[in-house]
Tab-separated table of C-alpha atoms (C1' of nucleotides) in Angstrom:
chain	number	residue	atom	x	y	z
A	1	UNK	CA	178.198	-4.615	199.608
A	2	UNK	CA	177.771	-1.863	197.030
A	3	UNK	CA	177.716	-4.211	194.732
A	4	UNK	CA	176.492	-7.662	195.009
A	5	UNK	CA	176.172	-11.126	192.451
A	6	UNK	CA	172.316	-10.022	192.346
A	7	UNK	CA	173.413	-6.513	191.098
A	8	UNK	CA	175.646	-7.637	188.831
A	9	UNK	CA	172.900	-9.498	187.250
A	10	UNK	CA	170.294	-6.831	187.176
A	11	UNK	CA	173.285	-4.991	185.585
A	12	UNK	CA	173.775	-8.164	182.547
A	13	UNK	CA	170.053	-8.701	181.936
A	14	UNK	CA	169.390	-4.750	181.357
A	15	UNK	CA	173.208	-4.127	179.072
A	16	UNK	CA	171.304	-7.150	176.911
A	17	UNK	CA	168.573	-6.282	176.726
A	18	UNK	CA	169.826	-2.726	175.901
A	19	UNK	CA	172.086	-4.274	173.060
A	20	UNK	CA	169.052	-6.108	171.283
A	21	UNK	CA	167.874	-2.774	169.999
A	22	UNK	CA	165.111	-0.617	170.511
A	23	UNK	CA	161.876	-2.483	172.241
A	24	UNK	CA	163.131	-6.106	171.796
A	25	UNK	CA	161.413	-8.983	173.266
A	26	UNK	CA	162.955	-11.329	175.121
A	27	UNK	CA	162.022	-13.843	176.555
A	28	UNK	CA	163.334	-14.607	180.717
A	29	UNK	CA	164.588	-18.083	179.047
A	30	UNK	CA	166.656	-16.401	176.151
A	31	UNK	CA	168.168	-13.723	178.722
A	32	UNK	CA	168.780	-16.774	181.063
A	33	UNK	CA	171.271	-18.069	178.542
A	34	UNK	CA	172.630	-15.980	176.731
A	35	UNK	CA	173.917	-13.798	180.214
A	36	UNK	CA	174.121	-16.880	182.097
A	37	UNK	CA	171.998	-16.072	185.131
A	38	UNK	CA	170.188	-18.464	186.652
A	39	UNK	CA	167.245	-18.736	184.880
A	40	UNK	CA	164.939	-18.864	188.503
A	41	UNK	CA	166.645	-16.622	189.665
A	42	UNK	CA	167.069	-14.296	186.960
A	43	UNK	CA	162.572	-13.949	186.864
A	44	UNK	CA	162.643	-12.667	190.736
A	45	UNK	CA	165.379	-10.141	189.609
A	46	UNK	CA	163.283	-9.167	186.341
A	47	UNK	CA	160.111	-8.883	188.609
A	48	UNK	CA	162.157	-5.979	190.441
A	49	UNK	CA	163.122	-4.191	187.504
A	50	UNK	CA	159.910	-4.393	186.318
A	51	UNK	CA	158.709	-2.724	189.526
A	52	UNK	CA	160.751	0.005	189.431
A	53	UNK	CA	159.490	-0.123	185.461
A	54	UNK	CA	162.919	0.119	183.898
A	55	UNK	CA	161.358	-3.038	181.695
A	56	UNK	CA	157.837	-3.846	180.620
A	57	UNK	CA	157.066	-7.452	180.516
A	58	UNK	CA	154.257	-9.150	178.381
A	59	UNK	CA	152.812	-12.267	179.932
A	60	UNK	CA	152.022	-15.483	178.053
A	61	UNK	CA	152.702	-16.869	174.591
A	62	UNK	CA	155.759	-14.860	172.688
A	63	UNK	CA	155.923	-12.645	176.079
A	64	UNK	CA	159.021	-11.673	177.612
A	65	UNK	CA	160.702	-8.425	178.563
A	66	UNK	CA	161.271	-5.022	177.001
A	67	UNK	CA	162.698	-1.908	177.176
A	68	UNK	CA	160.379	0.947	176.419
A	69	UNK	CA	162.054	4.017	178.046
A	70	UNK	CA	165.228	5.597	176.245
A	71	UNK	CA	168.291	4.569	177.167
A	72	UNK	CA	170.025	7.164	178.172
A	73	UNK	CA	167.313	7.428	181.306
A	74	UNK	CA	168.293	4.475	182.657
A	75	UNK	CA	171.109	4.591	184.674
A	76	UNK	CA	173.049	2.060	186.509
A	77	UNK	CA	172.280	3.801	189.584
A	78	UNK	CA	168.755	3.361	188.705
A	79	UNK	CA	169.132	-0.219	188.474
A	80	UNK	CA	170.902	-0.597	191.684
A	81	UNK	CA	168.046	1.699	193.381
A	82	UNK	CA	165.545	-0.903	192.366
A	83	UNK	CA	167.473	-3.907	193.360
A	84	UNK	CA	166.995	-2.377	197.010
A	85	UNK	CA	170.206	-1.717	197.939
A	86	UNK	CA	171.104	1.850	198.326
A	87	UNK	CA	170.905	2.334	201.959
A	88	UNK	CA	174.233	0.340	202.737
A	89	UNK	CA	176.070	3.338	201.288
A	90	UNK	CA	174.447	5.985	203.955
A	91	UNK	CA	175.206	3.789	206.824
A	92	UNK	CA	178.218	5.345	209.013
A	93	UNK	CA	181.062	3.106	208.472
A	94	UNK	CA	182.083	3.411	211.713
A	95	UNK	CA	179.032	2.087	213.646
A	96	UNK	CA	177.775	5.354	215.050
A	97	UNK	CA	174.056	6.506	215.042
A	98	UNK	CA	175.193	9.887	214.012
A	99	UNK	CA	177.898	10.879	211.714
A	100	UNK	CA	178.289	13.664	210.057
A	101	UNK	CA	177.687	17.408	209.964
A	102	UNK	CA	179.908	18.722	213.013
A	103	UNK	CA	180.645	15.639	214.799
A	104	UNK	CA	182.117	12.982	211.514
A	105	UNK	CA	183.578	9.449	212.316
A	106	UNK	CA	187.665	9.288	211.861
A	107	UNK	CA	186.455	7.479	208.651
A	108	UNK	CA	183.527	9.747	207.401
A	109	UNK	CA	185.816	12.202	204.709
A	110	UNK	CA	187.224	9.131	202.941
A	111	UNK	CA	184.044	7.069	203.319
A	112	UNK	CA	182.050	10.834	201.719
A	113	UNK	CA	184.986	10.643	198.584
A	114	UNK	CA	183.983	6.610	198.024
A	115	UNK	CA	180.467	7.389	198.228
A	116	UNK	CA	180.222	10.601	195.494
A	117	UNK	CA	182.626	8.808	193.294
A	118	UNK	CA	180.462	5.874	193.427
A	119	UNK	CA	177.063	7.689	193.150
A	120	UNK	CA	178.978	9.609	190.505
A	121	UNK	CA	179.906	6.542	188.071
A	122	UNK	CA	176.636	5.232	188.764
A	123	UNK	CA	174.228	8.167	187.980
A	124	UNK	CA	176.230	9.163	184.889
A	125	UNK	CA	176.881	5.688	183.351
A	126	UNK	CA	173.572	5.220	181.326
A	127	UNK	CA	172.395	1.960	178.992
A	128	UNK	CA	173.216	4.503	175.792
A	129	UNK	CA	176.666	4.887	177.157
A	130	UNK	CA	177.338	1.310	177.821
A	131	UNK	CA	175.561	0.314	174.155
A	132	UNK	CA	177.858	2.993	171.894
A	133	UNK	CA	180.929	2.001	173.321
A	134	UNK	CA	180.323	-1.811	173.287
A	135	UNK	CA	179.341	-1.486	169.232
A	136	UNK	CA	182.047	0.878	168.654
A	137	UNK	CA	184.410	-1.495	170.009
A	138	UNK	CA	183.074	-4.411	168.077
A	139	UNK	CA	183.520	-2.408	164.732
A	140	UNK	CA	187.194	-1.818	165.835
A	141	UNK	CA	187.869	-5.536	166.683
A	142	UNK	CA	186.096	-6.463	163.635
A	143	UNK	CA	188.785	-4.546	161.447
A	144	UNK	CA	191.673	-6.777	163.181
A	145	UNK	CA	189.867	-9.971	162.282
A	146	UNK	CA	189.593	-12.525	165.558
A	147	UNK	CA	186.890	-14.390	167.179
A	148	UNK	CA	184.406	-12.890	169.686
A	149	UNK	CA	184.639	-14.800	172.969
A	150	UNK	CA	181.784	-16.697	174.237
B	1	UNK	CA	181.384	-7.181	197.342
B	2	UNK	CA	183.964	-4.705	197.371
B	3	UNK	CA	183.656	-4.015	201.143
B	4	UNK	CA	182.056	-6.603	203.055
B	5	UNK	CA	181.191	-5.838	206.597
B	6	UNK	CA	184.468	-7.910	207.670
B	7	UNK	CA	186.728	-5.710	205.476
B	8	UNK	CA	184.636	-2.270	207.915
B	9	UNK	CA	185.145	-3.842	210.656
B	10	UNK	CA	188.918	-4.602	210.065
B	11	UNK	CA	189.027	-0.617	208.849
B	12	UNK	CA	187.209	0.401	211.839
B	13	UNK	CA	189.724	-1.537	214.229
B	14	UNK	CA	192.798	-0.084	212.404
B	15	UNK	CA	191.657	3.316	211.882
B	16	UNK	CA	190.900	3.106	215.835
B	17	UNK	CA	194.536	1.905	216.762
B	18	UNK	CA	196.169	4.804	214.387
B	19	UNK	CA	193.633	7.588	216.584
B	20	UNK	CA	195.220	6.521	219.488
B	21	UNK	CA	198.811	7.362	218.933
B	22	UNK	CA	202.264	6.104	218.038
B	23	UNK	CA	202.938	2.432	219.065
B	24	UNK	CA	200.027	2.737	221.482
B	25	UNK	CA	199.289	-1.220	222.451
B	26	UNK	CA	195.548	-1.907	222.551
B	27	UNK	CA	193.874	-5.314	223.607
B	28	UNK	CA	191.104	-6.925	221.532
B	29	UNK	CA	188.660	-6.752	224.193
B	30	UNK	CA	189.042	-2.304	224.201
B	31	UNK	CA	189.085	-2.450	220.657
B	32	UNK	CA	185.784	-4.911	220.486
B	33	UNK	CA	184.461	-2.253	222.935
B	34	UNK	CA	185.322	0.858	221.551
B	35	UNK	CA	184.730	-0.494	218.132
B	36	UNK	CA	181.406	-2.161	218.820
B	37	UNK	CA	182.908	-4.679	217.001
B	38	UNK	CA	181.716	-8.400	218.263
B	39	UNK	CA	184.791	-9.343	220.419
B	40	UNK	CA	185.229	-13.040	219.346
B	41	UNK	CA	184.791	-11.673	215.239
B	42	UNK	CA	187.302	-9.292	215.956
B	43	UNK	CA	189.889	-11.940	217.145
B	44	UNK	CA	189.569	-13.591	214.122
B	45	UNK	CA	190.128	-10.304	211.494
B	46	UNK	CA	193.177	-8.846	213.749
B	47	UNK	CA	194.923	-12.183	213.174
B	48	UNK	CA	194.667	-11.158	209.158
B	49	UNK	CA	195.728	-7.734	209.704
B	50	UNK	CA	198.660	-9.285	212.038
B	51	UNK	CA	199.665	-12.369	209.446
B	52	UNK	CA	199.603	-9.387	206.402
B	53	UNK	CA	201.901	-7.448	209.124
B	54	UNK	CA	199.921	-4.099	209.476
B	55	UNK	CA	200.308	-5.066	213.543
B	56	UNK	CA	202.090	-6.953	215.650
B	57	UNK	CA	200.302	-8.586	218.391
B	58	UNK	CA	201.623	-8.982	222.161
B	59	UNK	CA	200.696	-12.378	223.670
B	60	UNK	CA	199.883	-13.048	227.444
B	61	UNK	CA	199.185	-10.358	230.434
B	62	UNK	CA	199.076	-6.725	229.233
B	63	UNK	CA	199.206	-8.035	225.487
B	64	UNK	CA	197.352	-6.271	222.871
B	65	UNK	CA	197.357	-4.880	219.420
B	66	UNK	CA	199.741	-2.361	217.868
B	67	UNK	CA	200.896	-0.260	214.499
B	68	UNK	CA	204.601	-0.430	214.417
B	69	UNK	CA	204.986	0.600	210.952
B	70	UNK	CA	204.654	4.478	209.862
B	71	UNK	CA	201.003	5.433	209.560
B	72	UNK	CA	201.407	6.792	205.719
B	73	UNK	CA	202.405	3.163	204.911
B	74	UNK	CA	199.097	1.731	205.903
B	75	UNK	CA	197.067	2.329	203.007
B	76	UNK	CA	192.926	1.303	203.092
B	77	UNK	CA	193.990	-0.877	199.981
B	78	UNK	CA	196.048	-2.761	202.259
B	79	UNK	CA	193.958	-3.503	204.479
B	80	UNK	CA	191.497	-4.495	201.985
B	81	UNK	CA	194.002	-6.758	200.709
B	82	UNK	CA	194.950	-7.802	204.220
B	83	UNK	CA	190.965	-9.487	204.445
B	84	UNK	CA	191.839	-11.198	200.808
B	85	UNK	CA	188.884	-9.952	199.015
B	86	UNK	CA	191.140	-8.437	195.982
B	87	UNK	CA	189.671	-11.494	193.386
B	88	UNK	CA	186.613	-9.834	193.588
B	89	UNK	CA	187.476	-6.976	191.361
B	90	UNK	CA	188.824	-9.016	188.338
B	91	UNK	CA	186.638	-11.065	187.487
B	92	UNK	CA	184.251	-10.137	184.440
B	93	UNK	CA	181.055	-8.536	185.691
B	94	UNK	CA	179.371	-10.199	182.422
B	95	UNK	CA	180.465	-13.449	183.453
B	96	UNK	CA	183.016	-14.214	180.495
B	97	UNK	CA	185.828	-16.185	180.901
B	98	UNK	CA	188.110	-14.017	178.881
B	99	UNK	CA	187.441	-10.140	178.553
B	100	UNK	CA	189.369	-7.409	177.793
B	101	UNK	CA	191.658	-6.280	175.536
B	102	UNK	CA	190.709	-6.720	171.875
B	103	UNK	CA	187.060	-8.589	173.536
B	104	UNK	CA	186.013	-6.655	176.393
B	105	UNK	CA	182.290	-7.373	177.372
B	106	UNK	CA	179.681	-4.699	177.216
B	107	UNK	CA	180.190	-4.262	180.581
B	108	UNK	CA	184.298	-3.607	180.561
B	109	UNK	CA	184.562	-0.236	179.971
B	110	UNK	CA	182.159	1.047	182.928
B	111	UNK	CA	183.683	-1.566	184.941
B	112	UNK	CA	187.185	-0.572	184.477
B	113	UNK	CA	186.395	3.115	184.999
B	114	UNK	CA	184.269	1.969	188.947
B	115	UNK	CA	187.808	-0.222	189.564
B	116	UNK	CA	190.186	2.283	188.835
B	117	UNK	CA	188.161	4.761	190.967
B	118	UNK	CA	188.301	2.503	193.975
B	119	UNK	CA	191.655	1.374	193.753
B	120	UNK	CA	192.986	4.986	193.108
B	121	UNK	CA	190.470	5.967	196.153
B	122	UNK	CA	191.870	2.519	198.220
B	123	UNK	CA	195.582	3.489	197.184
B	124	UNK	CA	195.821	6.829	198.195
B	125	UNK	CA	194.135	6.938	201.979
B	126	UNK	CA	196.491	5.947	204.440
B	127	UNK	CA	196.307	5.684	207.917
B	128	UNK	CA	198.410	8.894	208.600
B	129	UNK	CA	195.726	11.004	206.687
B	130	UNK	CA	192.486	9.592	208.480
B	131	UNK	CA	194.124	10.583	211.373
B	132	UNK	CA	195.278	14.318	210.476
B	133	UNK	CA	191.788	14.894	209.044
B	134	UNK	CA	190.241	13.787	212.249
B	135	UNK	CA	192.232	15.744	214.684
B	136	UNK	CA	191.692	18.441	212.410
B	137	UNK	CA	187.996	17.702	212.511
B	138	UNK	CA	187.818	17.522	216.357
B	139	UNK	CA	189.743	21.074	217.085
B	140	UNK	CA	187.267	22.630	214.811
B	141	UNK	CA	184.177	21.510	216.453
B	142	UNK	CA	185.598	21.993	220.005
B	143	UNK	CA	185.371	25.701	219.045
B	144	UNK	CA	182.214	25.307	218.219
B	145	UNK	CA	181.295	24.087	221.261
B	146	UNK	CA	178.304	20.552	221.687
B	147	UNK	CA	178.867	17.290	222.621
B	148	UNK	CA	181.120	14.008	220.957
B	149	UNK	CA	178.570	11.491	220.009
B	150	UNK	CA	178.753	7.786	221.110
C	1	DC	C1'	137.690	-24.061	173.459
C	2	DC	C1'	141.912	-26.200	174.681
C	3	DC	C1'	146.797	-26.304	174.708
C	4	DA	C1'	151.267	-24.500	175.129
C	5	DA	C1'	154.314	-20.759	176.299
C	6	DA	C1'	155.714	-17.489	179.431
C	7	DA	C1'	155.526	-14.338	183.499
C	8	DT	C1'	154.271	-14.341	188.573
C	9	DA	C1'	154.377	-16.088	193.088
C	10	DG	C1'	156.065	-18.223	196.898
C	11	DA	C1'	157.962	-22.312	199.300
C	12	DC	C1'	162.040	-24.746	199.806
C	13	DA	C1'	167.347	-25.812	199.597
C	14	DT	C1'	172.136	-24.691	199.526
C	15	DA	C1'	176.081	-21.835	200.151
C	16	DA	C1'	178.516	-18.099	202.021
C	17	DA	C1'	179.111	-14.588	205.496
C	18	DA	C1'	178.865	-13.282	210.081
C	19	DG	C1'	178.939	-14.314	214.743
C	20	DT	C1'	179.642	-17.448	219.071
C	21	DC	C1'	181.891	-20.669	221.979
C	22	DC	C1'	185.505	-23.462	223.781
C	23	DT	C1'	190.262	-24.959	224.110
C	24	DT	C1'	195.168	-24.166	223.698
C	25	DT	C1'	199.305	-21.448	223.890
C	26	DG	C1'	202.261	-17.724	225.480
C	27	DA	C1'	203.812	-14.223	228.570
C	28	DA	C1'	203.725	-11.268	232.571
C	29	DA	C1'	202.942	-10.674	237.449
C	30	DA	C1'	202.355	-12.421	242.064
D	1	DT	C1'	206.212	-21.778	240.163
D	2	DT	C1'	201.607	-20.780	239.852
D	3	DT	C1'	198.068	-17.842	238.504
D	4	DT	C1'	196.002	-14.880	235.403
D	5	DC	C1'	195.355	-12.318	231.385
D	6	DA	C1'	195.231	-12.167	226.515
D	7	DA	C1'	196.124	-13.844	221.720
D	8	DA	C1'	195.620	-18.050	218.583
D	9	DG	C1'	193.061	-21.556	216.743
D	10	DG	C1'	189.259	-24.122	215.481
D	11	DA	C1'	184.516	-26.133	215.889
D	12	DC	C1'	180.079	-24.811	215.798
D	13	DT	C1'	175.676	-21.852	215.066
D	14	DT	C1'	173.019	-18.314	213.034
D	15	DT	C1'	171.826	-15.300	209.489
D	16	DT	C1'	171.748	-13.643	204.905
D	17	DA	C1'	172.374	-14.291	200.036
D	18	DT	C1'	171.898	-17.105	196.316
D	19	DG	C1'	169.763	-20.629	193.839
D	20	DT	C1'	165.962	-24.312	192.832
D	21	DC	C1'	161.498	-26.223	192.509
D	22	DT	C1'	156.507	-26.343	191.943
D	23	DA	C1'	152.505	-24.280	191.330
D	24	DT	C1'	149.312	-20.439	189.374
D	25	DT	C1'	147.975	-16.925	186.182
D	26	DT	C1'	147.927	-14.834	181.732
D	27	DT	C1'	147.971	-14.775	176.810
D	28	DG	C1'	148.338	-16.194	172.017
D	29	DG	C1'	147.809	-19.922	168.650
D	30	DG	C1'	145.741	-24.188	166.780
DNA sequence: CCCAAAATAGACATAAAAGTCCTTTGAAAA
DNA sequence: TTTTCAAAGGACTTTTATGTCTATTTTGGG
């Protein structure tokens, strides 16, 4: 809950294929590996994204998948939206119909603060975000020497 | 992942035991009820929550369920950790074996930021607190006037 | 035009989570 | 002491999530 293994790859594929540069193509094979998804899986997740149309895909020889909106748009709470999961977060946490308003469950104020400072990471925590501070960390690595795992 | 439906329904049953006063000795079955909680799953969760010591459980005829440590000490983190889901959080949402530090995945930083939220969120609600702010809760809409759902 | 590459689609298989059932053990009351 | 209630423990079933396989469609290249 909140946030699944099938998230968490939605989450890989679309950081890659953010960190490949503008409107790279690549292929459901290449993203298999290099992320290290499941490559059978990882197609059924790509069809979703490519649903919600975060990611274009090209069909047949040299197709694959692209990014064609800016990055900043697309926001891990978008990606999470189009995996299909967002209504476990409304749900009352305590079981009742109705919760909320004048009449909360004993764990409705703590279960409101987890659920705006999730929303909250997710909505403002874009691709653009995630791409700066991955290549600005690389540069500063890069000055200390060492090898890049994986 | 990160709450599980287990991990609500052992909150649920402990935030239910703390609402009903110091030391007060419940059985499973009135907490299954009251909870909505499948009676036989429940069995199975309080014996966590009574091996990580949160309660003590009373065998035989008028046996039950009860918080004999001070409200404030009962944190939602530890009851988290309690169900033994902690793991979860560490590993690498990018899948790498080692990240972090001078090679954090693309990932890390957003990662880190979600974690520390929900720990610092996990760490700092307690038992005692749910309570207050539901007492609170209930005065204020009793002078309002309606009806208690469920 | 034909072949190969690649997404799409859906059936099938496996694993993990959630839920049920039955037996045993312990303690209180009759 | 016997009965009865209730937790403990474990086997089993069901459901959901994850993962695999096999076809079908689409598209570019030879």
């Amino acid at each position: 809950m909140l946030v699944n293994q099938t998230d968490i790859y939605a989450l890989r594929a679309m950081t890659f294929l953010a960190l490949q540069g503008a409107d790279a193509l690549v292929s459901s094979k290449d993203l298999a590996e290099k992320t290290r998804i499941p490559s059978h899986y990882l197609s059924k997740i790509m069809r979703r994204l490519v649903e919600a149309e975060l990611v274009v895909s090209q069909k047949g020889h040299g197709g694959g998948f692209q990014i064609v909106r800016p990055l900043e748009e697309i926001t891990i709470e978008g990606i999470l939206d189009a995996m299909g999961d967002k209504h476990e977060l409304e749900k009352c946490a305590f079981g009742w119909e109705k919760c909320g308003g004048e009449h909360p469950c004993p764990l409705h104020p703590a279960w409101s603060e987890l659920k705006s400072s999730f929303v909250g990471w997710a909505s403002s925590t874009n691709l653009s975000k995630l791409r700066n501070a991955h290549i600005q960390q690389r540069f500063l690595s890069s000055l200390g020497g060492g090898d890049l795992p994986e």
